[in-house]
PDB file of C-alpha atoms in Angstrom:
ATOM      1  CA  ALA A   1       0.000   0.000   0.000  1.00 94.00           C
ATOM      2  CA  GLY A   2       2.843   2.354   0.786  1.00 95.00           C
ATOM      3  CA  GLU A   3       4.482   1.670  -2.590  1.00 95.00           C
ATOM      4  CA  VAL A   4       1.227   2.335  -4.449  1.00 96.00           C
ATOM      5  CA  ALA A   5       0.826   5.613  -2.574  1.00 96.00           C
ATOM      6  CA  LYS A   6       4.373   6.640  -3.543  1.00 96.00           C
ATOM      7  CA  LEU A   7       3.616   5.795  -7.174  1.00 94.00           C
ATOM      8  CA  MET A   8       0.399   7.809  -7.173  1.00 95.00           C
ATOM      9  CA  VAL A   9       1.840  10.844  -5.399  1.00 96.00           C
ATOM     10  CA  GLY A  10       5.142  10.812  -7.285  1.00 92.00           C
ATOM     11  CA  ASN A  11       3.778  10.616 -10.830  1.00 88.00           C
ATOM     12  CA  ALA A  12       0.999  12.985 -11.882  1.00 84.00           C
ATOM     13  CA  LYS A  13       0.305  10.851 -14.969  1.00 89.00           C
ATOM     14  CA  THR A  14      -0.573   7.804 -12.865  1.00 91.00           C
ATOM     15  CA  GLN A  15      -4.331   7.921 -12.346  1.00 92.00           C
ATOM     16  CA  LEU A  16      -5.117   4.282 -11.563  1.00 94.00           C
ATOM     17  CA  ALA A  17      -3.453   1.591  -9.511  1.00 95.00           C
ATOM     18  CA  PHE A  18      -4.641  -1.849  -8.471  1.00 95.00           C
ATOM     19  CA  MET A  19      -3.760  -4.048  -5.527  1.00 95.00           C
ATOM     20  CA  GLU A  20      -4.845  -7.596  -4.858  1.00 94.00           C
ATOM     21  CA  ILE A  21      -5.080  -9.247  -1.465  1.00 93.00           C
ATOM     22  CA  GLY A  22      -5.818 -12.962  -1.554  1.00 92.00           C
ATOM     23  CA  GLY A  23      -6.872 -15.363   1.140  1.00 91.00           C
ATOM     24  CA  TRP A  24     -10.475 -14.290   1.660  1.00 93.00           C
ATOM     25  CA  ASP A  25     -12.146 -17.497   0.453  1.00 92.00           C
ATOM     26  CA  SER A  26     -13.749 -18.574   3.702  1.00 94.00           C
ATOM     27  CA  HIS A  27     -15.406 -21.946   3.183  1.00 96.00           C
ATOM     28  CA  VAL A  28     -14.012 -23.120   6.547  1.00 97.00           C
ATOM     29  CA  ASN A  29     -13.770 -21.292   9.906  1.00 97.00           C
ATOM     30  CA  GLN A  30     -14.766 -17.892   8.571  1.00 97.00           C
ATOM     31  CA  ASN A  31     -14.597 -16.147  11.950  1.00 96.00           C
ATOM     32  CA  SER A  32     -10.937 -17.113  12.425  1.00 96.00           C
ATOM     33  CA  LEU A  33     -10.053 -16.013   8.897  1.00 96.00           C
ATOM     34  CA  LEU A  34     -11.718 -12.630   9.371  1.00 96.00           C
ATOM     35  CA  GLU A  35     -10.063 -12.125  12.770  1.00 97.00           C
ATOM     36  CA  ARG A  36      -6.684 -12.631  11.073  1.00 95.00           C
ATOM     37  CA  SER A  37      -7.366 -10.784   7.806  1.00 96.00           C
ATOM     38  CA  LEU A  38      -9.441  -7.716   8.656  1.00 96.00           C
ATOM     39  CA  PRO A  39      -6.781  -6.012  10.817  1.00 97.00           C
ATOM     40  CA  SER A  40      -4.200  -6.228   8.024  1.00 96.00           C
ATOM     41  CA  LEU A  41      -6.736  -4.883   5.522  1.00 96.00           C
ATOM     42  CA  GLY A  42      -7.438  -1.965   7.846  1.00 97.00           C
ATOM     43  CA  GLU A  43      -3.734  -1.320   8.379  1.00 97.00           C
ATOM     44  CA  GLY A  44      -3.129  -1.437   4.626  1.00 97.00           C
ATOM     45  CA  LEU A  45      -5.925   1.035   3.944  1.00 97.00           C
ATOM     46  CA  ALA A  46      -4.601   3.340   6.669  1.00 97.00           C
ATOM     47  CA  THR A  47      -1.093   3.145   5.179  1.00 98.00           C
ATOM     48  CA  LEU A  48      -2.500   3.893   1.733  1.00 97.00           C
ATOM     49  CA  ALA A  49      -4.520   6.868   2.990  1.00 97.00           C
ATOM     50  CA  GLN A  50      -1.541   8.272   4.905  1.00 98.00           C
ATOM     51  CA  GLY A  51       0.723   7.898   1.884  1.00 97.00           C
ATOM     52  CA  LEU A  52      -1.843   9.566  -0.369  1.00 97.00           C
ATOM     53  CA  GLU A  53      -2.229  12.525   2.005  1.00 97.00           C
ATOM     54  CA  PRO A  54      -0.886  15.121  -0.491  1.00 96.00           C
ATOM     55  CA  ILE A  55      -3.531  14.082  -3.048  1.00 96.00           C
ATOM     56  CA  PHE A  56      -6.111  12.468  -0.760  1.00 96.00           C
ATOM     57  CA  ALA A  57      -8.741  15.153  -1.407  1.00 96.00           C
ATOM     58  CA  ASP A  58      -8.827  14.022  -5.047  1.00 95.00           C
ATOM     59  CA  THR A  59      -8.692  10.281  -4.378  1.00 96.00           C
ATOM     60  CA  VAL A  60     -11.204   7.443  -4.751  1.00 97.00           C
ATOM     61  CA  ILE A  61     -10.282   4.064  -3.252  1.00 97.00           C
ATOM     62  CA  VAL A  62     -12.434   1.051  -4.136  1.00 97.00           C
ATOM     63  CA  VAL A  63     -12.385  -2.130  -2.048  1.00 97.00           C
ATOM     64  CA  MET A  64     -14.285  -5.019  -3.594  1.00 96.00           C
ATOM     65  CA  SER A  65     -14.409  -8.752  -4.171  1.00 94.00           C
ATOM     66  CA  GLU A  66     -15.157 -10.560  -7.384  1.00 91.00           C
ATOM     67  CA  PHE A  67     -17.998 -12.472  -5.731  1.00 90.00           C
ATOM     68  CA  GLY A  68     -20.150 -12.454  -2.630  1.00 93.00           C
ATOM     69  CA  ARG A  69     -20.711 -15.063   0.057  1.00 95.00           C
ATOM     70  CA  THR A  70     -23.799 -17.042   0.952  1.00 96.00           C
ATOM     71  CA  VAL A  71     -25.947 -15.557   3.694  1.00 95.00           C
ATOM     72  CA  ARG A  72     -26.020 -18.674   5.830  1.00 94.00           C
ATOM     73  CA  GLU A  73     -23.125 -20.587   7.303  1.00 95.00           C
ATOM     74  CA  ASN A  74     -22.203 -23.933   5.749  1.00 96.00           C
ATOM     75  CA  GLY A  75     -21.368 -27.101   7.717  1.00 96.00           C
ATOM     76  CA  ASN A  76     -17.720 -26.066   8.115  1.00 98.00           C
ATOM     77  CA  LYS A  77     -18.342 -22.778   9.959  1.00 96.00           C
ATOM     78  CA  GLY A  78     -17.730 -20.861   6.748  1.00 97.00           C
ATOM     79  CA  THR A  79     -19.724 -19.532   3.825  1.00 96.00           C
ATOM     80  CA  ASP A  80     -19.717 -20.495   0.177  1.00 96.00           C
ATOM     81  CA  HIS A  81     -19.483 -18.419  -2.987  1.00 96.00           C
ATOM     82  CA  GLY A  82     -22.476 -16.153  -3.334  1.00 95.00           C
ATOM     83  CA  PHE A  83     -23.904 -13.515  -5.630  1.00 94.00           C
ATOM     84  CA  GLY A  84     -24.348 -10.025  -4.162  1.00 93.00           C
ATOM     85  CA  ASN A  85     -21.678  -8.350  -2.082  1.00 92.00           C
ATOM     86  CA  ALA A  86     -20.528  -4.974  -0.823  1.00 92.00           C
ATOM     87  CA  MET A  87     -18.058  -2.459  -2.214  1.00 94.00           C
ATOM     88  CA  TRP A  88     -16.334   0.096  -0.021  1.00 95.00           C
ATOM     89  CA  LEU A  89     -15.576   3.523  -1.433  1.00 96.00           C
ATOM     90  CA  LEU A  90     -13.129   5.696   0.473  1.00 95.00           C
ATOM     91  CA  GLY A  91     -11.167   8.854  -0.183  1.00 96.00           C
ATOM     92  CA  GLY A  92     -11.423  12.593  -0.152  1.00 96.00           C
ATOM     93  CA  ALA A  93     -13.441  12.648  -3.388  1.00 96.00           C
ATOM     94  CA  VAL A  94     -16.111  10.356  -1.915  1.00 96.00           C
ATOM     95  CA  GLY A  95     -19.116  11.734  -0.075  1.00 93.00           C
ATOM     96  CA  GLY A  96     -18.912   9.380   2.873  1.00 83.00           C
ATOM     97  CA  ARG A  97     -21.112   8.000   5.609  1.00 86.00           C
ATOM     98  CA  LYS A  98     -23.731   6.628   3.234  1.00 86.00           C
ATOM     99  CA  VAL A  99     -24.849   3.202   2.125  1.00 85.00           C
ATOM    100  CA  TYR A 100     -26.001   2.912  -1.481  1.00 85.00           C
ATOM    101  CA  GLY A 101     -28.128   0.135  -2.870  1.00 84.00           C
ATOM    102  CA  ASP A 102     -31.367  -1.396  -1.785  1.00 88.00           C
ATOM    103  CA  TRP A 103     -31.562  -3.546   1.341  1.00 91.00           C
ATOM    104  CA  LEU A 104     -34.168  -6.227   0.771  1.00 93.00           C
ATOM    105  CA  GLY A 105     -33.551  -8.086   4.018  1.00 94.00           C
ATOM    106  CA  LEU A 106     -32.584 -11.652   4.820  1.00 94.00           C
ATOM    107  CA  ASP A 107     -35.974 -13.307   4.482  1.00 94.00           C
ATOM    108  CA  GLN A 108     -35.907 -16.294   2.141  1.00 92.00           C
ATOM    109  CA  ALA A 109     -38.071 -14.461  -0.407  1.00 94.00           C
ATOM    110  CA  ALA A 110     -35.584 -11.564  -0.559  1.00 96.00           C
ATOM    111  CA  LEU A 111     -32.583 -13.769  -1.314  1.00 96.00           C
ATOM    112  CA  TYR A 112     -31.262 -14.609  -4.767  1.00 95.00           C
ATOM    113  CA  GLU A 113     -31.810 -18.334  -5.353  1.00 94.00           C
ATOM    114  CA  ASN A 114     -32.944 -18.542  -1.700  1.00 92.00           C
ATOM    115  CA  ARG A 115     -29.343 -18.291  -0.445  1.00 94.00           C
ATOM    116  CA  ASP A 116     -27.555 -15.112  -1.533  1.00 95.00           C
ATOM    117  CA  LEU A 117     -27.916 -11.379  -1.298  1.00 94.00           C
ATOM    118  CA  PRO A 118     -29.142 -10.109  -4.657  1.00 95.00           C
ATOM    119  CA  VAL A 119     -27.121  -7.559  -6.607  1.00 93.00           C
ATOM    120  CA  THR A 120     -28.963  -4.249  -6.187  1.00 92.00           C
ATOM    121  CA  THR A 121     -26.232  -1.979  -7.579  1.00 92.00           C
ATOM    122  CA  ASP A 122     -24.109  -3.252 -10.460  1.00 93.00           C
ATOM    123  CA  PHE A 123     -20.354  -2.756 -10.008  1.00 94.00           C
ATOM    124  CA  ARG A 124     -20.266  -1.283 -13.517  1.00 95.00           C
ATOM    125  CA  GLU A 125     -22.479   1.566 -12.324  1.00 95.00           C
ATOM    126  CA  VAL A 126     -19.992   2.401  -9.581  1.00 95.00           C
ATOM    127  CA  PHE A 127     -17.036   2.268 -11.962  1.00 96.00           C
ATOM    128  CA  SER A 128     -18.944   4.278 -14.580  1.00 96.00           C
ATOM    129  CA  VAL A 129     -19.469   7.089 -12.066  1.00 95.00           C
ATOM    130  CA  ILE A 130     -15.777   7.059 -11.131  1.00 96.00           C
ATOM    131  CA  LEU A 131     -14.614   6.975 -14.742  1.00 96.00           C
ATOM    132  CA  GLU A 132     -16.970   9.668 -15.995  1.00 95.00           C
ATOM    133  CA  GLN A 133     -17.183  12.065 -13.058  1.00 95.00           C
ATOM    134  CA  HIS A 134     -13.793  11.617 -11.414  1.00 96.00           C
ATOM    135  CA  LEU A 135     -11.441  10.668 -14.254  1.00 96.00           C
ATOM    136  CA  ALA A 136     -13.299  12.674 -16.946  1.00 96.00           C
ATOM    137  CA  VAL A 137     -13.806   9.757 -19.330  1.00 96.00           C
ATOM    138  CA  PRO A 138     -16.434  10.920 -21.857  1.00 95.00           C
ATOM    139  CA  GLY A 139     -19.784   9.179 -21.395  1.00 89.00           C
ATOM    140  CA  ASP A 140     -19.780   7.796 -24.944  1.00 92.00           C
ATOM    141  CA  ARG A 141     -16.459   6.048 -24.189  1.00 95.00           C
ATOM    142  CA  LEU A 142     -18.022   4.088 -21.326  1.00 94.00           C
ATOM    143  CA  LYS A 143     -19.776   1.900 -23.904  1.00 93.00           C
ATOM    144  CA  LEU A 144     -16.329   0.776 -25.070  1.00 96.00           C
ATOM    145  CA  ILE A 145     -15.368  -0.154 -21.518  1.00 96.00           C
ATOM    146  CA  PHE A 146     -18.711  -1.727 -20.556  1.00 96.00           C
ATOM    147  CA  PRO A 147     -20.223  -2.569 -23.977  1.00 95.00           C
ATOM    148  CA  HIS A 148     -23.376  -4.348 -22.818  1.00 93.00           C
ATOM    149  CA  TYR A 149     -24.184  -2.218 -19.795  1.00 94.00           C
ATOM    150  CA  GLN A 150     -26.884   0.444 -19.641  1.00 91.00           C
ATOM    151  CA  ARG A 151     -26.286   3.087 -16.968  1.00 90.00           C
ATOM    152  CA  THR A 152     -28.959   3.581 -14.317  1.00 88.00           C
ATOM    153  CA  ASN A 153     -27.644   6.896 -12.938  1.00 82.00           C
ATOM    154  CA  LYS A 154     -29.137   5.970  -9.581  1.00 82.00           C
ATOM    155  CA  ILE A 155     -26.062   6.628  -7.444  1.00 88.00           C
ATOM    156  CA  ASP A 156     -24.155   9.831  -6.819  1.00 88.00           C
ATOM    157  CA  PHE A 157     -21.345   9.373  -4.332  1.00 92.00           C
ATOM    158  CA  LEU A 158     -18.621  11.795  -5.402  1.00 92.00           C
ATOM    159  CA  VAL A 159     -18.133  15.261  -3.924  1.00 87.00           C
TER     160      VAL A 159
END
């Protein structure tokens, strides 16, 4: 995280950077995995934010997973691959302290395939907002990036 911050602060042409943190697949003993992994995620995000301090006001940080987890625990005290999940948006350019998306609850009827949170806000909508409003990518270019996606314009999270 510190190296990414140095890259972003030290090179005005660098507008995007990606980091990957593995080890979150929690089919077994999910509580233990989260107890070990969440502190290092928090420390990494704090290190990133501190390193980005000179440009933090103009920064958007996205934390996401490529898939969700099932709502209910499996037989191994873990959860299996699911559908809907959460994305965290942090940074000085993000209007914070809000939750976007629709909460349908945990009743069986509200779940996707009776086991997963449904997707209520497509990740492409979030990235479209960042690309268009924060990185000034022209709206007509978004169709090249997300060719089969139709914007909903239902979220507005940037300041």
